[in-house]
Structure formats: structure tokens, C-alpha cells
Amino acid sequence: MRISSKTYRAIFLACFIILGLVVYGSSDQEQAVSLAKDRIDNALSMLNKLIDTDIASKCKDNFISVQATLIDSAQNLDNGSIIKAKRDLNMVEELLGSCLESTLKPQDNTFPTALIDLRETIRGMSSSISSAQDLLEVAWPLFINTTNISNDTLPNHNSNGTTNATWVEARTNPNSSFVPERLAEPAPMQVSDFNISTFIFDYCGDHVSVQSNSVIIRMDQSCGAKLHSTNKFSSGVFSARIRTPVRGTGIVNSFYLSSNDEGSDMISFEFLGNFPNRVLTSYAVNGNGGGNQQMFVLSYDTSVNFHTYTIKWDNESIIWLADNTILRTLHKANASTGYPEKVTSIFCHTWDASSVGDGSYAGDVNWMFGPFRSYFTDIAASSPLVPGSWKAPRLASDAALSLVPLPMRPFEIDYGFSNVGVASNDLSITFNEQGQGARFRSVTTYPSGTFTSRIKCAEGNTSGLLSSFYLSSREGSRVQDEIDFEWLGKDKTSVQTNYYVNGVGNHELQVPLGFDCSEAYHIYTIIYNSDQIQWLVDGKIVRIVPRVQGIANVPYPVKPVYVYASVWNASSVNDGAWTGNWNGADVPFVVYFSDIRIKSP
């Protein structure tokens, strides 16, 4: 009797699974399925409370489909059909993602608080579903159907018993229940004049699964993992679709380029677990990266879905992008601390950062939610970069959008990363006990427009504190154009308006508000165009500065501007005469900037 190679493969895989059950036992997998059901039930519970409310009508059809699909996925798990359950959950993620995207668009006829509640519920459901999917990755080996395995299902082995160049098998750790996982149909890695062979494990290779251009890192209490490409690059465009761990507080995930020598050059994306909707960009030259970090708040939770992150690097500039949106550009000519020029490898890294700053950097890991999985898929490299072969996507201001989606995303935090709070479209800046506030800004400039926010000043004795919502061609420039709303801590019943032209201000006007700005939210608006500047409070014009045409030496702002908000201690300005002498008895102070709307041009 002749046995086909297909049958041999089926027998081999069945033996592998049985052996795995003998060695590891089935309890981990069974528990993973049970926990996944709990996550599905949790999402269903949230949905059932939401689905008949008025606000849910904005996504009613999708919610009905989500409800039915979640019920199907739970039934499929009961029937042992884990593949079908995973497909159901993928569909649910897409439906919820579509709902969330629709709620981020301006809703003029909807009370903002109701929208915030809707978005948070959708994000909560998405988090539960994402967690269920991670748990099913653990349970997957129990449910492999060995009767329909094609020759493409297992990695190809060469005659010498080693795997082919695009697959690195993770070593099995007797103390770990991790089973190497394959990713479906990855796009090939595209490299000019380089031959991608393998990734090299820097440590904990048994926690890594690599297929072609995709990587999964499993993080448990023993370790995470770091690995890098064997190829070296001197320039290029490097990208990966990344999904961070669900509830991964304390865990840092990094996708970066590094020369990996003493005094390394490095260009990186870092995802800090305590900020799942942010990404930190940085670079280092000869090991010096001080002051080169910039953090960006994104429009999504990085643990819910895959998103694409790209580094473009050549002899002229470095550009960091998220989903084809430019976050940051560094021109070599403006790099005051040096510019990365050494040849580099591609790195993927997941590690426990709980001890950094006693948890202040990325938070503390809660191992109850472990093990955690980080996904780096569709890793692509085009190198060396041929001049003119890559063009940057258009910025939002160039796209002439009639209305930027609410809330303003992405945006950059200039300083005080941990002092900026983000909850849907509610933003806040805390001035903390250590004496630090924060500043954030839009990532693009606007040539003109209408700029609005609902703002609530800090409570308590705020003498010496300055809170600002303003437009500026570039903060820190000596020749900036700027248009301000500024709340001086010594008097919360008025607001100062001002503007600058080529770095020269002295156009202050104090406007009585008729209320205490810390007692409730009020709407503040700046309208800026080639004809005039208007400042409005709760829809009423409080100041107009017209542009005087045809008369020389009458200053007027003309530069494209970023949108800024900041909170800081200004009591040292004019020895306290401007914002008041510092008191600080009621620190911390919290200022709220909600519903930032930008209509441009």
C-alpha cells in the first residue's frame, strides 16, 4: 500500500498535536477558549445595552450585524469550529471599525457627550474582540483540521533538513505553551540589491514566529524578544503593518532601524503600552538621542487593528508616516544634533519596560492579561532609495479638505507627554506637582480657516498659570506669525487676545467674559483669512482685526499656521505682572480642550 505525501503530512501534524497535548496538556488551550468566550460575552453585553438607544441609530445596521455575528462566533466555539469563530471576529472588527470611523466625523446635531459615550463603547467592544482573537491564537493548535492540508501549509524544507530562506522556525521552550504561528499570504519583501534571508534572534527566539516578511512576538513573564534582519541598509523606505498587544500596559513595542554598534545610529517607532493611541518617534546619532523624541496621538487604538508605519530615510531627510499620513519630517540640514548615516538593520522588539522610571515610561504590566502578542506583518524594504522614486503623500492642508474630522488627529505632543489626556474628542493638559504642563499641536499647517474648541479653564487658585489656544506658524521661531486666546491665571473672568507678525506682538486686548472660565465649558473660535481675524466666544464676536490693503507697514499675519494648545507657569514673565505671582496651592491644575474643529480653507 502506497501512502501519499499529503497523508504523511497529515499523520505528522496529527502526531505533533498529540505530542503537544502530552507535553503541555490541553488546559491552557481550553482555558484560552473559555476566556475568549468571556470576551465575546462581554462585547455582546456592551452592545445589548447600546443597540436600542437613540445614539446607536447612527450605526444601527452595523450593530445588528455585529450582534448576529458575535452570537455565531460563540456558537462556533461551542461546536469546536475555531476557524469559523476567528473569521466571525475579523468581520466584527471591520464592522466596529467602520462604525467608529463614522462617529469621528463632525456630528453637528448630536450632543458631544453622547458621541463620546458611543465611541468609548465601540472601543470597549473592539478591545474585547481583539483580546478574544489573541486568546484564540493560543487555542488554535487544538483545532487544526489535518484532513485538508496542502503542500503550501507547512514550511518548505531543504534537502539538508533546514528551512528555506524565508522562514525561521521558533525553537520550542519546554516551559512555554507557545506554538509557532503562520500568517496568511504575506506580501513579499521588496528589496533592491539585497537578498533577504532570515532574521537573527537577539534573545528569546522561542518566543518568536517569523514567516517571510512577518513576525509575531509572544511576551510572557520570562521575556519578550528582539530580532533583526541580516541585511544592511544605507537608505530606503521601510514599513510594517503593526498591531500592539491588547491591554499591554508596561510593554514597549519597537519597529526601528539601527546600526547596532557601540554608539548606534537609530531611527524608530516606539509604542508605549500605557498610551495605546500614541506612537513615539525618535532618532539617535552615535548613541546620542537626547531631545530627539516626538510623540503623536493617533485617531485609533494601536491594539485594535493593524496599521502601517513607514520610515523614509535618505541623505536629505527622514520622514515618519502612519497610514500614509506624515507625522514628522527631519531635514538633514536642520538636524542640530547630527544625522543618522551608518548602515542599519531592521529591528522588531517587544520588552517589559515596567522598571523604566518606576513605571512612569510605559506603565506596569498586568500579567493577568498575558501572554501578550505583538504583530509585525508585511515588513517591506525598498533600498537603496533611488532619487525621485518615492513621493511623499499630500498633507491635509494641501488636500483642501472642507472639514478636518473631529477630533483633531493625529497631533503632536511637543513636551509633557504624560500630562496630555486623551478621551475620544476630549483633550486635557495637566499642570502637575513637578511643575510641568504640556503643549500639543496639529501635524499640518493651514493657510486660513475657522478654528474652534470647547474649553474649560483650571479650577482653584491659578495665579501665575497661562493656558492658551492659538495658531502659530511655528512655536519657538523668532519670526512666527501667531493668533492667540490666552487665559491669565490671575483673572478667570477675562481672556487675552493677541497676534504676532514676523515675531512681533504687542497687539494685546483683554476681553471681559462675563463668567468664570473654570466653572463650565465655553466655545472659543478664531477665524483667520486674508481679509480679517475674528475672535469669538460662544458664537459672539469679541474682536476683529481687518487687513488694511494698500498701506505699507501695517502688519498682518499671512503665514500658514499650526493649531496649538499649551499650559505652563508664566509667573516669571514681568515678575508676575502678566499672569500673577505663583500660588500653586491647588496643583495639579487641569485645563480641558474639547471638540477641536478645523475648517480650512
XYZ file of N, CA and C in Angstrom, residues 435-562:
384
model
N 5.710 70.685 38.475
C 5.867 71.981 37.835
C 5.907 71.934 36.324
N 5.390 70.851 35.730
C 5.393 70.744 34.269
C 3.971 70.682 33.731
N 3.747 71.444 32.661
C 2.496 71.354 31.926
C 2.728 70.579 30.642
N 2.217 71.099 29.532
C 2.401 70.420 28.250
C 1.984 71.346 27.119
N 2.372 70.925 25.908
C 1.945 71.641 24.700
C 1.718 70.613 23.597
N 0.624 70.766 22.849
C 0.409 69.911 21.680
C 0.012 70.775 20.493
N 0.152 70.181 19.288
C -0.170 70.923 18.069
C -0.605 69.969 16.968
N -1.242 70.516 15.968
C -1.611 69.739 14.789
C -0.345 69.355 14.027
N -0.429 68.317 13.202
C 0.753 67.893 12.448
C 0.859 68.611 11.111
N -0.186 69.332 10.713
C -0.144 70.066 9.446
C -0.466 71.538 9.686
N -0.118 72.355 8.707
C -0.435 73.778 8.767
C -1.656 74.078 7.909
N -2.283 75.212 8.196
C -3.485 75.639 7.483
C -3.288 77.083 7.015
N -3.565 77.368 5.738
C -3.351 78.719 5.225
C -4.384 79.720 5.735
N -5.543 79.206 6.148
C -6.613 80.043 6.672
C -7.670 79.094 7.228
N -8.723 79.643 7.835
C -9.782 78.756 8.290
C -10.481 79.237 9.538
N -11.343 78.335 10.045
C -12.071 78.560 11.286
C -11.633 77.499 12.281
N -11.174 77.928 13.457
C -10.558 77.037 14.431
C -11.303 77.187 15.760
N -11.894 76.090 16.225
C -12.811 76.160 17.358
C -12.501 75.075 18.378
N -12.704 75.390 19.665
C -12.607 74.384 20.718
C -13.522 74.768 21.876
N -14.092 73.744 22.530
C -14.812 73.932 23.793
C -13.790 73.806 24.912
N -13.632 74.865 25.700
C -12.529 74.928 26.658
C -13.058 75.228 28.057
N -12.454 74.559 29.033
C -12.758 74.815 30.444
C -11.428 75.030 31.166
N -11.277 76.198 31.789
C -10.031 76.531 32.476
C -9.875 75.712 33.757
N -8.682 75.749 34.316
C -8.395 75.012 35.545
C -9.096 75.640 36.744
N -9.525 74.800 37.653
C -10.156 75.264 38.879
C -9.097 75.606 39.922
N -9.514 76.318 40.959
C -8.608 76.645 42.058
C -7.909 77.977 41.859
N -6.952 78.236 42.722
C -6.161 79.463 42.645
C -5.072 79.263 41.600
N -5.274 79.785 40.399
C -4.365 79.555 39.275
C -3.451 80.742 39.012
N -3.283 81.604 39.958
C -2.415 82.763 39.756
C -1.042 82.318 39.266
N -0.572 82.922 38.174
C 0.715 82.599 37.568
C 0.625 81.615 36.416
N -0.507 80.915 36.290
C -0.673 79.906 35.237
C -1.130 80.570 33.942
N -0.614 80.086 32.798
C -1.065 80.560 31.499
C -1.601 79.375 30.697
N -2.824 79.501 30.218
C -3.455 78.494 29.363
C -3.762 79.141 28.023
N -3.448 78.442 26.921
C -3.548 79.058 25.599
C -4.161 78.116 24.584
N -4.962 78.665 23.694
C -5.428 78.003 22.472
C -5.099 78.980 21.353
N -4.231 78.566 20.415
C -3.709 79.567 19.493
C -3.243 78.941 18.183
N -2.965 79.817 17.229
C -2.426 79.446 15.927
C -1.030 80.039 15.822
N -0.102 79.272 15.241
C 1.255 79.797 15.083
C 1.917 79.132 13.889
N 2.687 79.921 13.142
C 3.427 79.352 12.007
C 4.517 78.419 12.502
N 5.046 78.624 13.709
C 5.958 77.686 14.352
C 6.343 78.216 15.710
N 5.952 77.492 16.746
C 6.329 77.877 18.097
C 7.845 77.780 18.241
N 8.428 78.800 18.856
C 9.875 78.822 19.047
C 10.619 79.591 17.982
N 9.947 79.873 16.875
C 10.586 80.667 15.827
C 10.612 82.141 16.244
N 11.631 82.837 15.821
C 11.709 84.261 16.138
C 10.961 85.120 15.127
N 10.462 84.492 14.082
C 9.748 85.252 13.038
C 8.367 84.648 12.812
N 7.763 84.106 13.862
C 6.473 83.437 13.693
C 5.335 84.433 13.523
N 4.330 84.005 12.763
C 3.018 84.649 12.801
C 2.174 83.867 13.804
N 1.335 84.576 14.577
C 0.611 83.898 15.660
C -0.672 84.640 15.979
N -1.711 83.885 16.371
C -3.005 84.455 16.774
C -3.444 83.714 18.030
N -3.736 84.440 19.120
C -3.885 83.817 20.432
C -5.230 84.064 21.099
N -5.680 83.031 21.838
C -6.534 83.152 23.011
C -5.661 82.755 24.194
N -5.562 83.610 25.233
C -4.741 83.293 26.392
C -5.510 83.632 27.669
N -5.559 82.653 28.575
C -6.230 82.830 29.854
C -5.169 83.038 30.919
N -5.162 84.239 31.509
C -4.172 84.600 32.512
C -4.677 84.165 33.881
N -3.857 83.351 34.575
C -4.321 82.711 35.798
C -4.819 83.642 36.886
N -4.380 84.889 36.876
C -4.763 85.813 37.941
C -6.195 86.316 37.797
N -6.799 86.137 36.586
C -8.164 86.638 36.353
C -8.894 85.678 35.418
N -9.790 84.876 35.969
C -10.505 83.882 35.164
C -11.827 84.407 34.606
N -12.042 85.700 34.713
C -13.263 86.287 34.160
C -12.996 87.047 32.862
N -11.765 86.934 32.328
C -11.443 87.591 31.066
C -10.482 86.708 30.280
N -10.313 87.017 28.981
C -9.373 86.306 28.138
C -8.591 87.331 27.331
N -7.305 87.078 27.153
C -6.475 87.985 26.369
C -6.408 87.509 24.926
N -6.612 88.419 23.986
C -6.412 88.145 22.564
C -5.172 88.899 22.097
N -4.466 88.292 21.144
C -3.224 88.903 20.674
C -2.876 88.305 19.318
N -2.001 88.967 18.587
C -1.456 88.378 17.364
C -0.041 88.902 17.141
N 0.741 88.075 16.399
C 2.133 88.378 16.081
C 2.318 88.348 14.570
N 3.236 89.191 14.103
C 3.635 89.192 12.695
C 5.161 89.204 12.660
N 5.741 88.174 12.050
C 7.206 88.051 11.991
C 7.855 88.169 13.370
N 7.208 87.580 14.361
C 7.764 87.531 15.704
C 7.468 88.741 16.564
N 6.760 89.708 16.038
C 6.460 90.936 16.790
C 4.988 90.938 17.180
N 4.732 91.038 18.504
C 3.372 91.053 19.017
C 2.932 92.444 19.415
N 2.656 92.606 20.711
C 2.234 93.900 21.263
C 0.891 94.355 20.702
N 0.002 93.366 20.444
C -1.355 93.689 19.999
C -2.380 93.129 20.984
N -2.010 93.107 22.281
C -2.871 92.506 23.285
C -4.163 93.295 23.484
N -5.258 92.569 23.692
C -6.534 93.175 24.081
C -7.217 92.220 25.052
N -7.464 92.715 26.278
C -8.128 91.901 27.290
C -9.639 92.026 27.101
N -10.318 90.860 27.009
C -11.756 90.834 26.721
C -12.502 90.288 27.934
N -13.413 91.058 28.546
C -14.230 90.537 29.653
C -15.145 89.417 29.149
N -15.258 88.356 29.950
C -16.076 87.220 29.538
C -17.484 87.261 30.127
N -17.611 87.816 31.294
C -18.923 87.806 31.938
C -19.191 86.502 32.673
N -18.172 85.670 32.819
C -18.287 84.408 33.560
C -16.890 83.954 33.982
N -16.860 82.997 34.887
C -15.604 82.377 35.319
C -15.309 81.223 34.366
N -14.189 81.304 33.652
C -13.901 80.314 32.609
C -13.641 78.919 33.159
N -13.507 78.771 34.487
C -13.245 77.461 35.086
C -14.520 76.760 35.547
N -15.661 77.436 35.465
C -16.895 76.865 36.002
C -17.633 76.004 34.991
N -17.394 76.218 33.695
C -18.115 75.447 32.671
C -17.354 75.539 31.357
N -17.718 74.671 30.416
C -17.150 74.730 29.068
C -17.767 75.913 28.311
N -16.908 76.575 27.511
C -17.374 77.624 26.604
C -16.650 77.458 25.272
N -17.261 77.944 24.219
C -16.738 77.744 22.866
C -15.939 78.976 22.445
N -14.684 78.730 22.059
C -13.783 79.800 21.618
C -13.388 79.530 20.166
N -13.475 80.564 19.334
C -13.259 80.402 17.889
C -12.351 81.494 17.359
N -11.411 81.098 16.493
C -10.581 82.054 15.747
C -10.877 81.853 14.265
N -11.252 82.919 13.589
C -11.443 82.900 12.135
C -10.321 83.723 11.522
N -9.566 83.063 10.648
C -8.357 83.686 10.099
C -8.351 83.519 8.588
N -8.312 84.652 7.874
C -8.224 84.596 6.414
C -7.479 85.825 5.906
N -7.457 86.004 4.616
C -6.681 87.099 4.026
C -7.331 88.463 4.233
N -8.560 88.472 4.737
C -9.274 89.744 4.916
C -9.281 90.251 6.350
N -9.393 89.299 7.306
C -9.512 89.728 8.690
C -9.291 88.560 9.656
N -9.089 88.912 10.920
C -9.047 87.947 12.017
C -10.231 88.259 12.934
N -10.973 87.207 13.313
C -12.059 87.369 14.267
C -11.830 86.425 15.444
N -12.105 86.919 16.639
C -12.119 86.103 17.842
C -13.566 86.038 18.338
N -14.068 84.836 18.609
C -15.444 84.674 19.060
C -15.488 83.849 20.341
N -16.435 84.214 21.227
C -16.690 83.455 22.445
C -18.162 83.081 22.465
N -18.437 81.799 22.505
C -19.816 81.297 22.466
C -20.594 81.876 21.288
N -19.909 81.985 20.153
C -20.559 82.437 18.919
C -20.647 83.934 18.749
N -20.209 84.710 19.738
C -20.280 86.173 19.655
C -18.900 86.747 19.375
N -18.824 87.642 18.401
C -17.550 88.271 18.051
C -17.116 89.204 19.181
N -15.887 89.005 19.666
C -15.377 89.865 20.733
C -14.245 90.750 20.232
N -13.711 90.459 19.030
C -12.663 91.309 18.466
C -12.520 91.025 16.979
N -12.267 92.079 16.211
C -11.988 91.943 14.777
C -10.751 92.774 14.449
N -9.823 92.173 13.694
C -8.675 92.906 13.166
C -8.713 92.770 11.655
N -9.096 93.838 10.934
C -9.133 93.759 9.472
C -7.738 93.914 8.870
N -7.559 93.339 7.716
C -6.304 93.542 6.998
C -6.423 94.832 6.205
N -5.496 95.736 6.423
C -5.526 97.031 5.736
C -4.765 96.890 4.425
N -5.469 96.957 3.314
C -4.863 96.776 1.995
C -4.273 98.083 1.473
N -3.139 97.988 0.834
C -2.570 99.134 0.126
C -1.845 100.131 0.991
N -1.707 99.809 2.287
C -0.995 100.725 3.182
C 0.236 99.998 3.714
N 1.380 100.547 3.511
C 2.630 99.921 3.925
C 2.778 99.961 5.442
N 3.559 99.014 5.943
C 3.944 98.962 7.354
C 2.781 98.715 8.309
N 1.683 98.168 7.823
C 0.590 97.733 8.697
C 0.671 96.214 8.793
N 1.154 95.694 9.915
C 1.425 94.254 9.991
C 0.148 93.420 10.023
N 0.216 92.247 9.362
C -0.921 91.320 9.340
C -0.369 89.913 9.109
N -0.834 88.922 9.876
C -0.336 87.549 9.695
C -0.723 86.992 8.320
N 0.220 86.332 7.660
C -0.058 85.760 6.334
C 0.452 84.322 6.200
N 1.158 83.829 7.207
C 1.783 82.512 7.092
C 0.805 81.393 7.441
N 0.957 80.211 6.818
C 0.173 79.044 7.246
C 0.483 78.728 8.709
N -0.508 78.228 9.423
C -0.365 78.073 10.868
C -0.718 76.654 11.331
N -0.064 76.245 12.421
C -0.456 75.050 13.165
C -1.485 75.451 14.220
